[in-house]
Amino acid sequence: MRIIIFKRPSWRNLALWGILLLVLISYRENVTAVFSGKLKPIYSATVTTPAIGLTFDISWGEKTAEPILDILKREGVHATFFLSSPWAEKHQALVQRMVKEGHEIGSHGNRHIDLNNLGAGEIEKEIATSQEVLERVSGQKVRLIRAPNGAYDNKVISVANKLGYRVIQWSVDSLDWKRPGPNAVINNVLNGLHSGEGAKAGDIILFHASDSAPDTIQALPTVIERLKLKGYTLMPVGKLLSEASGTWPPESNLTNNSAAPSPKTTNN
């Protein structure tokens, strides 16, 4: 008769299995994402018109937003302003001016923190808190959101989508917050950070109207003028999406939230 002897596993093997188990637990959300498919925000749109989305983020500051509004009014251009709710609460007259002059209000969250570091319940609270303030102050339905610092993951997009939002990133970055000088900001938008990557139809341009980006005031008139000379029309993201046949990347096309939002007035 053959006797089978089972060896007790060594401490080294047990430690290795323990480490593997911890890795799998720590990255279970990423592992799930591999099989369920990564969700993506909207970086740009597929359009047949010479339309470009113009956007500005504001989370703090007193000096930059008003001059930018003056420039947009003078140039007859409308944009989407992604606002943090504390800033909007503090600057209600400016928010109401944005709406009066035809601009679209989007959410830039409540606290300026990375939403992907929060649980789903906390993300929902951040978005809902911001929404209450922005809609009350602006009188618009707010259904576009740009995550603070552009930080997102499947969880952020899923929660935002559940709440009726579309998450908006950008395909052209002015890098104005780095204060590189007006000429560099102009070049970043018109020519791109790499050759051939300048703004074109369907792109979404990222500017800031916080005081962290003083170069934008000087750069913006030239950017608008040169894009107009190329035949482009600058517009809010909501309008850009209403003219789009699709969005990029493909993972940003969420079937249960495919209708492009419009800045409709609330009943407040």
Coordinates of C-alpha atoms in Angstrom, one line a residue:
M1 CA 0.0 0.0 0.0
R2 CA 1.3 3.4 -1.0
I3 CA 1.4 6.0 1.8
I4 CA 0.9 9.7 0.8
I5 CA 2.5 12.1 3.1
F6 CA 1.2 15.7 3.0
K7 CA 3.9 18.3 3.9
R8 CA 2.9 21.2 6.0
P9 CA 3.3 24.4 3.9
S10 CA 6.3 26.5 4.8
W11 CA 6.0 29.9 6.4
R12 CA 7.4 31.3 3.2
N13 CA 4.7 29.8 1.0
L14 CA 2.0 31.0 3.5
A15 CA 3.5 34.5 3.4
L16 CA 3.5 34.5 -0.4
W17 CA -0.2 33.4 -0.6
G18 CA -1.1 36.0 2.0
I19 CA 0.6 38.8 0.0
L20 CA -1.2 37.6 -3.2
L21 CA -4.5 37.6 -1.4
L22 CA -3.9 41.2 -0.1
V23 CA -3.0 42.4 -3.6
L24 CA -6.2 40.9 -5.1
I25 CA -8.3 42.5 -2.3
S26 CA -6.6 45.9 -2.7
Y27 CA -7.1 45.9 -6.4
R28 CA -10.4 44.3 -6.6
E29 CA -12.0 47.4 -8.1
N30 CA -9.4 47.5 -10.9
V31 CA -9.7 43.8 -11.5
T32 CA -13.5 44.2 -11.8
A33 CA -13.0 47.1 -14.2
V34 CA -10.8 44.9 -16.4
F35 CA -13.7 42.5 -16.9
S36 CA -16.6 45.0 -16.8
G37 CA -14.9 47.6 -19.1
K38 CA -13.4 51.0 -18.2
L39 CA -15.8 53.9 -18.2
K40 CA -14.4 57.1 -19.6
P41 CA -15.4 60.8 -19.5
I42 CA -16.0 62.8 -22.7
Y43 CA -12.8 64.3 -24.1
S44 CA -14.2 65.4 -27.4
A45 CA -17.1 65.1 -29.8
T46 CA -17.6 63.8 -33.3
V47 CA -19.1 66.6 -35.3
T48 CA -19.7 67.6 -39.0
T49 CA -19.7 71.3 -38.2
P50 CA -16.7 73.5 -37.3
A51 CA -17.7 73.5 -33.6
I52 CA -15.3 73.6 -30.7
G53 CA -16.3 73.5 -27.0
L54 CA -14.9 76.3 -24.9
T55 CA -14.7 75.7 -21.1
F56 CA -13.4 77.5 -18.0
D57 CA -12.9 76.0 -14.5
I58 CA -13.4 78.2 -11.5
S59 CA -12.7 77.1 -7.9
W60 CA -11.4 80.3 -6.3
G61 CA -10.4 83.9 -6.9
E62 CA -11.7 87.4 -7.3
K63 CA -9.9 89.0 -10.2
T64 CA -10.0 86.8 -13.3
A65 CA -13.6 85.7 -14.0
E66 CA -15.0 89.2 -14.7
P67 CA -12.4 90.2 -17.3
I68 CA -12.9 86.9 -19.1
L69 CA -16.7 87.5 -19.2
D70 CA -16.0 91.0 -20.6
I71 CA -13.8 89.4 -23.4
L72 CA -16.4 86.8 -24.2
K73 CA -19.2 89.4 -24.4
R74 CA -17.1 91.6 -26.7
E75 CA -16.3 88.7 -29.0
G76 CA -19.9 87.3 -29.0
V77 CA -18.7 83.9 -27.7
H78 CA -20.5 81.6 -25.3
A79 CA -18.8 79.0 -23.1
T80 CA -19.3 76.5 -20.3
F81 CA -18.2 77.5 -16.8
F82 CA -17.5 74.6 -14.5
L83 CA -17.9 76.1 -11.1
S84 CA -17.2 74.8 -7.6
S85 CA -20.3 75.5 -5.4
P86 CA -18.5 77.5 -2.7
W87 CA -17.2 79.9 -5.3
A88 CA -20.7 80.2 -6.9
E89 CA -22.3 80.8 -3.5
K90 CA -19.8 83.6 -2.8
H91 CA -20.1 85.2 -6.3
Q92 CA -23.7 84.9 -7.1
A93 CA -23.8 88.1 -9.2
L94 CA -21.1 86.8 -11.5
V95 CA -22.9 83.4 -11.9
Q96 CA -26.1 85.2 -12.7
R97 CA -24.2 87.4 -15.2
M98 CA -22.9 84.2 -16.9
V99 CA -26.4 82.9 -17.3
K100 CA -27.8 86.3 -18.5
E101 CA -25.0 86.5 -21.2
G102 CA -25.8 83.0 -22.6
H103 CA -23.1 80.9 -20.9
E104 CA -23.7 77.4 -19.6
I105 CA -23.1 76.4 -16.0
G106 CA -21.4 73.0 -15.2
S107 CA -20.4 71.5 -11.9
H108 CA -16.8 71.5 -10.7
G109 CA -17.9 69.8 -7.5
N110 CA -18.2 71.0 -3.9
R111 CA -14.9 70.6 -2.2
H112 CA -12.0 70.8 -4.7
I113 CA -10.8 67.2 -3.9
D114 CA -10.1 64.1 -6.0
L115 CA -13.5 62.3 -6.2
N116 CA -11.9 59.0 -7.0
N117 CA -10.5 58.8 -3.5
L118 CA -14.0 58.8 -2.1
G119 CA -16.6 56.1 -1.6
A120 CA -19.7 56.1 -3.8
G121 CA -21.9 57.6 -1.1
E122 CA -19.4 60.5 -0.6
I123 CA -19.2 61.1 -4.3
E124 CA -23.0 61.3 -4.6
K125 CA -23.1 63.8 -1.6
E126 CA -20.4 66.0 -3.2
I127 CA -22.2 66.1 -6.5
A128 CA -25.7 66.7 -4.9
T129 CA -24.4 69.4 -2.6
S130 CA -22.8 71.3 -5.6
Q131 CA -26.0 70.8 -7.7
E132 CA -28.2 72.3 -5.1
V133 CA -26.1 75.5 -4.9
L134 CA -25.4 75.9 -8.6
E135 CA -29.1 75.4 -9.6
R136 CA -30.3 77.7 -6.9
V137 CA -27.9 80.5 -7.8
S138 CA -27.9 80.1 -11.6
G139 CA -31.5 79.0 -12.3
Q140 CA -30.1 76.5 -14.8
K141 CA -30.4 72.7 -14.7
V142 CA -26.8 71.5 -14.2
R143 CA -26.1 68.2 -15.9
L144 CA -22.4 68.5 -16.9
I145 CA -19.6 67.9 -14.4
R146 CA -15.8 68.2 -14.6
A147 CA -14.3 66.3 -11.7
P148 CA -11.9 68.4 -9.7
N149 CA -8.3 68.0 -10.9
G150 CA -9.8 65.8 -13.7
A151 CA -9.6 62.8 -11.3
Y152 CA -12.0 60.0 -12.2
D153 CA -12.5 56.3 -12.2
N154 CA -15.3 53.9 -13.0
K155 CA -16.9 54.7 -9.6
V156 CA -17.0 58.5 -10.2
I157 CA -18.5 58.1 -13.7
S158 CA -21.0 55.5 -12.6
V159 CA -22.3 57.7 -9.7
A160 CA -22.4 60.8 -11.9
N161 CA -24.2 59.0 -14.6
K162 CA -26.8 57.7 -12.1
L163 CA -27.4 61.2 -11.1
G164 CA -28.0 62.3 -14.7
Y165 CA -24.6 63.9 -15.3
R166 CA -22.1 63.5 -18.1
V167 CA -18.5 63.8 -17.0
I168 CA -16.5 66.2 -19.2
Q169 CA -12.7 66.3 -19.6
W170 CA -10.8 68.1 -22.4
S171 CA -8.8 67.3 -25.5
V172 CA -6.9 70.6 -25.7
D173 CA -5.2 71.9 -22.6
S174 CA -4.1 75.5 -22.4
L175 CA -2.0 74.8 -19.2
D176 CA -2.8 78.4 -18.2
W177 CA -2.7 77.4 -14.5
K178 CA 1.0 76.9 -14.9
R179 CA 1.4 80.6 -15.7
P180 CA 3.7 79.9 -18.7
G181 CA 3.0 83.4 -20.2
P182 CA 0.3 84.5 -22.7
N183 CA 2.2 83.4 -25.8
A184 CA 2.7 79.9 -24.4
V185 CA -1.1 79.6 -23.6
I186 CA -1.9 80.8 -27.1
N187 CA 0.5 78.2 -28.6
N188 CA -0.8 75.4 -26.4
V189 CA -4.3 75.9 -27.7
L190 CA -3.7 76.7 -31.4
N191 CA -0.8 74.3 -32.0
G192 CA -1.1 71.8 -29.2
L193 CA 1.4 70.6 -26.7
H194 CA 2.8 68.4 -29.5
S195 CA 2.9 69.4 -33.2
G196 CA -0.4 68.9 -34.9
E197 CA -2.5 68.7 -31.8
G198 CA -4.0 72.2 -31.9
A199 CA -7.7 72.8 -31.5
K200 CA -10.0 71.4 -34.2
A201 CA -13.6 70.6 -34.8
G202 CA -15.1 68.6 -31.9
D203 CA -12.4 69.4 -29.4
I204 CA -13.0 70.7 -25.9
I205 CA -10.6 73.4 -24.7
L206 CA -9.7 73.7 -21.1
F207 CA -9.1 77.2 -19.6
H208 CA -9.2 78.4 -16.1
A209 CA -10.9 81.6 -14.9
S210 CA -9.5 81.2 -11.3
D211 CA -6.9 83.7 -10.2
S212 CA -4.3 80.9 -10.6
A213 CA -4.4 81.6 -14.4
P214 CA -3.8 85.4 -15.0
D215 CA -2.3 84.7 -18.5
T216 CA -5.7 83.7 -19.8
I217 CA -7.0 87.3 -19.8
Q218 CA -4.2 88.3 -22.3
A219 CA -4.2 85.1 -24.3
L220 CA -8.0 84.6 -24.8
P221 CA -8.7 87.4 -27.4
T222 CA -5.9 86.1 -29.7
V223 CA -7.1 82.5 -29.3
I224 CA -10.7 83.5 -30.2
E225 CA -9.6 85.7 -33.1
R226 CA -7.4 83.0 -34.7
L227 CA -9.9 80.2 -34.3
K228 CA -12.6 82.4 -35.9
L229 CA -10.3 83.1 -38.8
K230 CA -9.9 79.4 -39.3
G231 CA -13.7 79.1 -39.5
Y232 CA -14.3 77.6 -36.1
T233 CA -17.3 78.4 -33.9
L234 CA -16.7 78.4 -30.1
M235 CA -19.6 77.2 -28.0
P236 CA -20.7 75.7 -24.7
V237 CA -20.2 71.9 -24.3
G238 CA -23.9 71.2 -24.0
K239 CA -24.4 72.7 -27.5
L240 CA -21.4 70.9 -28.9
L241 CA -22.9 67.6 -27.7
S242 CA -26.2 68.5 -29.2
E243 CA -24.5 68.7 -32.6
A244 CA -22.4 65.6 -32.1
S245 CA -23.0 62.1 -33.6
G246 CA -20.8 60.6 -30.9
T247 CA -18.1 61.3 -28.3
W248 CA -14.6 60.2 -27.8
P249 CA -13.4 57.9 -26.5
P250 CA -16.0 55.2 -27.3
E251 CA -16.3 54.3 -23.6
S252 CA -17.7 57.7 -22.9
N253 CA -20.9 56.9 -24.8
L254 CA -23.2 55.9 -22.0
T255 CA -26.5 54.6 -23.5
N256 CA -28.7 55.5 -20.6
N257 CA -27.5 59.1 -20.6
S258 CA -26.9 59.8 -24.3
A259 CA -29.0 62.9 -24.7
A260 CA -27.0 66.0 -24.6
P261 CA -28.0 68.4 -21.8
S262 CA -29.1 71.9 -22.4
P263 CA -29.0 74.8 -19.9
K264 CA -32.7 74.9 -19.2
T265 CA -34.1 77.2 -16.6
T266 CA -35.3 75.7 -13.3
N267 CA -38.5 76.6 -11.6
N268 CA -36.7 78.4 -8.8

